[in-house]
mmCIF file of C-alpha atoms in Angstrom:
data_model
loop_
_atom_site.group_PDB
_atom_site.id
_atom_site.type_symbol
_atom_site.label_atom_id
_atom_site.label_comp_id
_atom_site.label_asym_id
_atom_site.label_seq_id
_atom_site.Cartn_x
_atom_site.Cartn_y
_atom_site.Cartn_z
ATOM 1 C CA MET A 51 5.058 -38.913 4.414
ATOM 2 C CA PHE A 52 2.834 -36.938 2.913
ATOM 3 C CA TYR A 53 0.129 -35.226 4.775
ATOM 4 C CA LEU A 54 -3.156 -33.234 3.486
ATOM 5 C CA LEU A 55 -5.057 -30.290 4.802
ATOM 6 C CA THR A 56 -8.121 -28.948 3.228
ATOM 7 C CA SER A 57 -10.105 -26.239 3.851
ATOM 8 C CA ASP A 58 -13.225 -24.931 1.987
ATOM 9 C CA ILE A 59 -14.144 -21.184 1.574
ATOM 10 C CA ASP A 60 -17.476 -20.836 0.241
ATOM 11 C CA GLU A 61 -18.873 -17.332 0.957
ATOM 12 C CA THR A 62 -18.429 -15.409 -2.514
ATOM 13 C CA VAL A 63 -19.586 -12.241 -4.113
ATOM 14 C CA SER A 64 -20.713 -11.731 -7.509
ATOM 15 C CA LEU A 65 -17.705 -12.090 -10.484
ATOM 16 C CA ALA A 66 -17.815 -8.091 -11.159
ATOM 17 C CA GLU A 67 -16.875 -8.130 -7.547
ATOM 18 C CA THR A 68 -14.033 -10.371 -8.022
ATOM 19 C CA MET A 69 -12.361 -8.263 -10.692
ATOM 20 C CA ARG A 70 -11.883 -5.321 -8.495
ATOM 21 C CA PRO A 71 -8.115 -5.140 -7.026
ATOM 22 C CA THR A 72 -9.641 -3.718 -3.860
ATOM 23 C CA ALA A 73 -10.557 -7.312 -3.001
ATOM 24 C CA ALA A 74 -8.299 -8.423 0.266
ATOM 25 C CA ILE A 75 -5.249 -10.482 -1.108
ATOM 26 C CA VAL A 76 -6.088 -12.960 1.941
ATOM 27 C CA ARG A 77 -9.562 -13.336 0.874
ATOM 28 C CA PRO A 78 -9.888 -13.377 -3.101
ATOM 29 C CA PHE A 79 -13.408 -13.163 -4.123
ATOM 30 C CA MET A 80 -14.851 -12.159 -0.548
ATOM 31 C CA THR A 81 -15.936 -8.726 0.589
ATOM 32 C CA ARG A 82 -16.119 -9.448 4.336
ATOM 33 C CA CYS A 83 -14.566 -11.892 7.146
ATOM 34 C CA SER A 84 -16.676 -14.661 8.112
ATOM 35 C CA PRO A 85 -14.619 -16.693 10.696
ATOM 36 C CA ARG A 86 -17.419 -19.216 11.909
ATOM 37 C CA ARG A 87 -18.358 -20.338 8.213
ATOM 38 C CA LEU A 88 -14.441 -20.251 7.310
ATOM 39 C CA ASP A 89 -13.933 -22.479 10.392
ATOM 40 C CA ARG A 90 -16.390 -25.094 9.392
ATOM 41 C CA GLN A 91 -15.177 -28.498 8.656
ATOM 42 C CA ALA A 92 -11.646 -26.807 8.255
ATOM 43 C CA PHE A 93 -8.622 -29.259 8.032
ATOM 44 C CA ARG A 94 -10.386 -32.403 8.774
ATOM 45 C CA PHE A 95 -7.177 -34.698 8.236
ATOM 46 C CA LEU A 96 -5.540 -33.828 11.594
ATOM 47 C CA PRO A 97 -6.573 -32.986 14.874
ATOM 48 C CA LEU A 98 -5.506 -29.761 15.286
ATOM 49 C CA THR A 99 -5.909 -27.466 18.137
ATOM 50 C CA ARG A 100 -8.661 -24.862 18.763
ATOM 51 C CA THR A 101 -7.793 -21.761 19.467
ATOM 52 C CA SER A 102 -9.927 -19.257 21.827
ATOM 53 C CA ALA A 103 -13.039 -18.162 20.196
ATOM 54 C CA ARG A 104 -12.547 -14.661 18.766
ATOM 55 C CA SER A 105 -14.762 -12.599 16.310
ATOM 56 C CA ILE A 106 -11.725 -11.685 13.944
ATOM 57 C CA VAL A 107 -7.896 -11.025 14.538
ATOM 58 C CA THR A 108 -6.811 -7.716 15.056
ATOM 59 C CA LEU A 109 -3.365 -6.293 15.199
ATOM 60 C CA LYS A 110 -2.153 -4.099 18.105
ATOM 61 C CA ASP A 111 0.978 -3.173 15.721
ATOM 62 C CA HIS A 112 2.712 -4.221 12.688
ATOM 63 C CA VAL A 113 6.313 -5.147 12.100
ATOM 64 C CA TYR A 114 5.674 -5.068 8.257
ATOM 65 C CA PHE A 115 3.634 -4.611 5.625
ATOM 66 C CA ALA A 116 3.384 -5.080 1.928
ATOM 67 C CA LYS A 117 1.996 -3.169 -0.977
ATOM 68 C CA ALA A 118 0.875 -3.968 -4.225
ATOM 69 C CA ILE A 119 -0.807 -2.338 -7.046
ATOM 70 C CA ALA A 120 -3.155 -3.918 -9.603
ATOM 71 C CA GLU A 121 -3.848 -2.013 -12.925
ATOM 72 C CA GLY A 122 -5.240 -2.497 -16.429
ATOM 73 C CA SER A 123 -7.790 -5.294 -17.451
ATOM 74 C CA GLY A 124 -7.428 -6.919 -13.695
ATOM 75 C CA ARG A 125 -7.442 -10.455 -14.257
ATOM 76 C CA ILE A 126 -7.469 -10.713 -17.907
ATOM 77 C CA GLY A 127 -4.610 -8.860 -19.282
ATOM 78 C CA GLY A 128 -3.657 -6.346 -16.239
ATOM 79 C CA VAL A 129 -0.458 -5.793 -14.253
ATOM 80 C CA VAL A 130 0.251 -6.323 -10.624
ATOM 81 C CA ARG A 131 3.240 -4.356 -8.894
ATOM 82 C CA SER A 132 4.796 -5.092 -5.475
ATOM 83 C CA PHE A 133 6.960 -2.781 -3.641
ATOM 84 C CA GLY A 134 9.617 -3.288 -1.068
ATOM 85 C CA ASP A 135 13.042 -4.782 -0.803
ATOM 86 C CA THR A 136 12.518 -6.435 -4.092
ATOM 87 C CA PRO A 137 10.057 -5.039 -6.276
ATOM 88 C CA LEU A 138 8.233 -7.325 -8.183
ATOM 89 C CA GLU A 139 5.989 -6.706 -11.403
ATOM 90 C CA LEU A 140 3.787 -9.287 -13.108
ATOM 91 C CA LYS A 141 1.618 -9.617 -16.073
ATOM 92 C CA THR A 142 -1.712 -11.225 -14.998
ATOM 93 C CA SER A 143 -4.110 -13.364 -17.143
ATOM 94 C CA MET A 144 -6.847 -15.724 -16.977
ATOM 95 C CA PRO A 145 -6.304 -19.922 -17.199
ATOM 96 C CA ARG A 146 -6.779 -21.442 -20.003
ATOM 97 C CA VAL A 147 -9.336 -23.612 -18.476
ATOM 98 C CA ALA A 148 -11.203 -20.552 -17.696
ATOM 99 C CA GLY A 149 -11.079 -19.193 -20.983
ATOM 100 C CA GLY A 150 -8.010 -16.868 -20.897
ATOM 101 C CA LYS A 151 -4.822 -17.083 -22.631
ATOM 102 C CA GLY A 152 -2.947 -18.552 -19.463
ATOM 103 C CA ASP A 153 0.310 -16.659 -20.548
ATOM 104 C CA ALA A 154 0.578 -14.759 -17.042
ATOM 105 C CA ALA A 155 0.564 -15.411 -13.602
ATOM 106 C CA ASN A 156 -2.829 -15.488 -11.970
ATOM 107 C CA PRO A 157 -3.994 -14.545 -8.227
ATOM 108 C CA GLU A 158 -4.617 -18.221 -7.648
ATOM 109 C CA GLU A 159 -0.971 -19.033 -8.707
ATOM 110 C CA LEU A 160 0.396 -16.080 -6.515
ATOM 111 C CA PHE A 161 -1.484 -16.988 -3.521
ATOM 112 C CA SER A 162 -0.578 -20.842 -3.514
ATOM 113 C CA MET A 163 3.021 -19.492 -3.712
ATOM 114 C CA ALA A 164 2.455 -17.039 -0.732
ATOM 115 C CA TYR A 165 0.416 -19.786 1.643
ATOM 116 C CA ALA A 166 3.388 -22.563 0.635
ATOM 117 C CA SER A 167 6.443 -19.882 1.589
ATOM 118 C CA CYS A 168 4.644 -18.768 5.025
ATOM 119 C CA PHE A 169 3.605 -22.389 6.076
ATOM 120 C CA LEU A 170 6.988 -23.811 5.209
ATOM 121 C CA GLY A 171 8.505 -20.888 7.364
ATOM 122 C CA SER A 172 6.114 -21.725 10.247
ATOM 123 C CA LEU A 173 6.873 -25.526 10.039
ATOM 124 C CA GLN A 174 10.515 -24.994 10.420
ATOM 125 C CA LEU A 175 10.132 -22.054 13.386
ATOM 126 C CA MET A 176 7.683 -24.861 15.306
ATOM 127 C CA ALA A 177 10.164 -27.691 14.610
ATOM 128 C CA ALA A 178 12.884 -25.580 15.945
ATOM 129 C CA ARG A 179 10.810 -24.738 19.083
ATOM 130 C CA ALA A 180 10.363 -28.614 19.377
ATOM 131 C CA GLY A 181 13.854 -29.385 19.567
ATOM 132 C CA GLN A 182 13.775 -31.317 16.046
ATOM 133 C CA LYS A 183 14.960 -28.635 13.629
ATOM 134 C CA GLU A 184 16.184 -31.310 11.538
ATOM 135 C CA LEU A 185 12.909 -32.791 10.749
ATOM 136 C CA SER A 186 11.724 -29.952 8.556
ATOM 137 C CA GLU A 187 15.198 -29.058 7.042
ATOM 138 C CA ARG A 188 14.001 -30.896 3.646
ATOM 139 C CA ALA A 189 10.346 -30.298 4.107
ATOM 140 C CA LYS A 190 8.190 -29.395 1.084
ATOM 141 C CA ILE A 191 5.127 -27.508 1.199
ATOM 142 C CA HIS A 192 2.363 -28.378 -1.431
ATOM 143 C CA ALA A 193 -0.361 -25.374 -1.627
ATOM 144 C CA LYS A 194 -3.225 -26.193 -3.959
ATOM 145 C CA VAL A 195 -5.467 -23.103 -4.204
ATOM 146 C CA PHE A 196 -8.799 -24.498 -6.018
ATOM 147 C CA LEU A 197 -11.220 -21.787 -7.973
ATOM 148 C CA GLY A 198 -14.700 -23.160 -8.630
ATOM 149 C CA HIS A 199 -18.625 -22.578 -8.291
ATOM 150 C CA PRO A 200 -19.922 -23.262 -4.918
ATOM 151 C CA GLU A 201 -22.466 -26.120 -4.089
ATOM 152 C CA ASP A 202 -24.701 -23.980 -2.874
ATOM 153 C CA ALA A 203 -26.682 -22.721 -5.788
ATOM 154 C CA SER A 204 -27.992 -19.573 -4.255
ATOM 155 C CA LEU A 205 -24.427 -18.240 -4.114
ATOM 156 C CA GLU A 206 -23.188 -16.292 -7.125
ATOM 157 C CA GLY A 207 -19.613 -15.991 -8.555
ATOM 158 C CA LEU A 208 -16.882 -18.205 -7.330
ATOM 159 C CA GLY A 209 -15.293 -19.661 -4.455
ATOM 160 C CA LEU A 210 -11.879 -21.085 -3.185
ATOM 161 C CA ARG A 211 -11.195 -24.605 -1.673
ATOM 162 C CA ILE A 212 -7.426 -24.691 -0.129
ATOM 163 C CA GLU A 213 -5.203 -27.989 0.218
ATOM 164 C CA VAL A 214 -2.096 -27.885 2.042
ATOM 165 C CA GLY A 215 0.336 -30.906 1.585
ATOM 166 C CA VAL A 216 3.235 -31.435 3.803
ATOM 167 C CA GLU A 217 5.941 -33.559 2.391
ATOM 168 C CA GLY A 218 8.947 -34.748 4.818
ATOM 169 C CA VAL A 219 7.551 -34.274 8.185
ATOM 170 C CA ASP A 220 5.784 -37.118 10.224
ATOM 171 C CA ASP A 221 5.278 -35.397 13.487
ATOM 172 C CA ASP A 222 1.427 -34.143 13.959
ATOM 173 C CA GLU A 223 1.982 -32.102 16.558
ATOM 174 C CA ILE A 224 4.692 -30.002 14.743
ATOM 175 C CA ILE A 225 2.355 -29.890 11.797
ATOM 176 C CA SER A 226 -0.679 -28.655 13.773
ATOM 177 C CA ALA A 227 1.174 -25.908 15.432
ATOM 178 C CA ALA A 228 2.502 -24.688 11.985
ATOM 179 C CA HIS A 229 -0.725 -24.627 10.929
ATOM 180 C CA ASN A 230 -2.195 -22.616 14.111
ATOM 181 C CA SER A 231 0.881 -20.102 13.879
ATOM 182 C CA CYS A 232 0.981 -19.830 9.678
ATOM 183 C CA VAL A 233 -0.664 -16.118 9.260
ATOM 184 C CA TYR A 234 -2.262 -17.354 6.284
ATOM 185 C CA SER A 235 -4.028 -20.082 7.882
ATOM 186 C CA ARG A 236 -4.604 -18.047 10.530
ATOM 187 C CA ALA A 237 -6.491 -15.401 8.323
ATOM 188 C CA LEU A 238 -8.395 -17.730 6.713
ATOM 189 C CA THR A 239 -9.591 -19.959 9.697
ATOM 190 C CA GLN A 240 -9.987 -16.876 12.272
ATOM 191 C CA GLY A 241 -10.487 -14.137 10.335
ATOM 192 C CA CYS A 242 -8.385 -10.715 9.337
ATOM 193 C CA GLN A 243 -9.335 -7.232 9.308
ATOM 194 C CA VAL A 244 -9.888 -5.926 6.118
ATOM 195 C CA SER A 245 -10.382 -2.157 5.188
ATOM 196 C CA VAL A 246 -11.711 -0.849 1.470
ATOM 197 C CA VAL A 247 -10.790 2.899 1.440
ATOM 198 C CA LYS A 248 -10.497 5.177 -1.746
ATOM 199 C CA VAL A 249 -7.184 6.506 -2.559
#
C-alpha cells in the first residue's frame, strides 16, 4: 500500500533572497515562519491528529545540532559543507529543467533526502511503540519536493510543494503518529524558530 501526504508552502520571497545561504534549511525560499498559512489544507489524504495551537515550536534545550556552510555561487556552481561525525562536501547546481547544468546536487534534492530519512525513523519508532515493529521494517518513504511558481500572482519568487509517500505500511494511525512526530513535518506544519545573524 502506498500512502501519499501532501503539503503546500506558498509564502515566498524574491528570487534574489532565495539565493542567500542564510535562508533556513527547513524553510527554503522563506524568511519567516507562518504556521497558520503552512497548516492550510496540509496533508489532505490522512485523518491526522491536530496538535494544540501554538504560534511556533520553540526548544527548551538541544540534544544535537548540525552545521553547514555554503560558499561560492550559491545554487549555481557553489559548494556546501557539513560538519560533524561524518563531514560531507557537495557541489551545487541548478537542475537542467531550471536552466542549469544539472551536474551537481541542489537544495531540493538534499531536503527531500533529509525529510525521507527523518520520516522513516519516525515511522519505525511509532510502529515500535504500537507493538508492531515488524510493520515498518521494510517500509520505504518517498519524499518529493516540488519547486515552482505560486498560483497567487502577487507573490514573487518561488515556492515549494511537498509530497511524502509511505510504502509498505497500511496502518493509518501509525502513519499519522509518524507525521506528527517527524521533526521536518513538525517544522513545516507547526513552525520552527529561525534566527539570521551576522557571523
